[in-house]
Amino acid sequence: MKLRGSPEGSGARRRSLGFLLRFVILLVVFYLIVASHPVNDAVIVPFTGGIARASGKVLNALGERVNVIGTEIRASGFGVNIENGCNGVETALLLAAAVLAFPAGWGQRLLGFLLGFLAIQVVNLIRVVSLVWIGRHRPALFNSSHTVIWQSAVVLFGVLIFLFWASRQTRRAAAAPEEKAGR
Amino acid sequence: MFDSRAVIRLLLGFLVALGVWFLFAPAYERAVAPAAEFLIRLGERPGVTRLEAPGGEFLVNRADFPPGAPHPGLPAPDLHFNFVLLAAFFALSPRPWRGDRVVRLLLAVFCLYLIHVVFLVFQVQSVYATSLGAWSGAHYGAMARNFWAAGFHFYQIAGRFAAPFVLWWLFGRTELAASAERPPGPRRRKKKKT
């Protein structure tokens, strides 16, 4: 138990606020990078186009008969344009900022981010495919599914990945002195 | 520690929060709109902006709009759906219904309300600065346009997802959050003097 005002308590508070400060600064930096026109045009838009193509392939395999043009997925009577905020990049930014701000080794950070990014993209692919299906077959549910349910689900998934990764780092850090002592 | 029960609590919290959000979103929007309107009017001489929340959107009215001109409607769920995220994060802790945790959640919800008010101001100003054609150009310089538009864009892309996480980290204080307070790796032990 930490006593309020004790040196240990204030140090812990400082480190916790330090994490938050690093997280926010990194998030702003990543946002500025991603939002800049050169990066958006050269990286984000082609990446979003890749998501649209992958989603189109899955939808066609499911018999939905869609066409993909750039970042747009068109089906008869319905079409969506995948924009920033729907390509999983926003959740990846959160994950990257949190993983980098958390105390851990660089290798673990890189591994955590790469695996997390892949997992987020898999979930985001399911999101896009399901939203196109909902838009075509249950259009009344599209808005709430798009804005609230799927957007929240992808972010919650990203944060869960971070928490899982962070708890592993904590266990590793706790095990390290015991291993040393056991030698 | 973070475990499968925490994931189940998070999922249940997400579902409960979703229900609460669907039930109370229109009332909440009616609480956000006047506060944002007050802040916008602080910067207007005379105060002409009027924000209405008929449900699902914020309608922007200006007393100096020409009669019959369309009133911009801003989608409201995009602004405040992150309440669902905040409540789900708070459900990660064991026994989230405990009195002290509910108080912390309420504090965090109040902070989120302030964030919603501020970014509704950004959203309205960004509409004024960039979407009203010649009127925007006449009333907002390049710097002001970039400030309001970039501020709201940041909220859309990163801020609205990060805000619940930051508030949970500040007020939620699970064991996991506390674990980040420990410095990494083995701590140095003082050698005993012999």
PDB file of C-alpha atoms in Angstrom, chain A residues 47 51 87-89 91-93 95 110-124 157 161:
ATOM      1  CA  PHE A  47      -2.811   1.567 -47.255  1.00  0.00           C
ATOM      2  CA  ILE A  51      -7.844  -2.494 -46.905  1.00  0.00           C
ATOM      3  CA  ASN A  87      -8.855   2.134 -41.511  1.00  0.00           C
ATOM      4  CA  GLY A  88      -7.600   1.024 -38.100  1.00  0.00           C
ATOM      5  CA  VAL A  89      -4.791   3.593 -38.239  1.00  0.00           C
ATOM      6  CA  THR A  91      -6.202   2.542 -33.094  1.00  0.00           C
ATOM      7  CA  ALA A  92      -2.685   1.728 -34.294  1.00  0.00           C
ATOM      8  CA  LEU A  93      -1.616   5.269 -33.329  1.00  0.00           C
ATOM      9  CA  LEU A  95      -1.239   1.398 -29.531  1.00  0.00           C
ATOM     10  CA  LEU A 110       8.622  -3.424 -31.531  1.00  0.00           C
ATOM     11  CA  LEU A 111       7.217  -6.948 -31.237  1.00  0.00           C
ATOM     12  CA  GLY A 112       4.212  -5.713 -29.248  1.00  0.00           C
ATOM     13  CA  PHE A 113       3.419  -3.022 -31.764  1.00  0.00           C
ATOM     14  CA  LEU A 114       3.856  -5.206 -34.868  1.00  0.00           C
ATOM     15  CA  LEU A 115       1.731  -8.082 -33.540  1.00  0.00           C
ATOM     16  CA  GLY A 116      -0.835  -5.608 -32.200  1.00  0.00           C
ATOM     17  CA  PHE A 117      -0.976  -3.763 -35.513  1.00  0.00           C
ATOM     18  CA  LEU A 118      -1.605  -7.022 -37.393  1.00  0.00           C
ATOM     19  CA  ALA A 119      -4.325  -8.064 -34.937  1.00  0.00           C
ATOM     20  CA  ILE A 120      -5.996  -4.636 -35.181  1.00  0.00           C
ATOM     21  CA  GLN A 121      -5.998  -4.859 -38.971  1.00  0.00           C
ATOM     22  CA  VAL A 122      -7.587  -8.317 -38.884  1.00  0.00           C
ATOM     23  CA  VAL A 123     -10.364  -6.997 -36.622  1.00  0.00           C
ATOM     24  CA  ASN A 124     -10.707  -3.913 -38.827  1.00  0.00           C
ATOM     25  CA  PHE A 157      -9.530  -4.334 -28.862  1.00  0.00           C
ATOM     26  CA  ILE A 161      -3.804  -5.682 -26.737  1.00  0.00           C
TER      27      ILE A 161
END
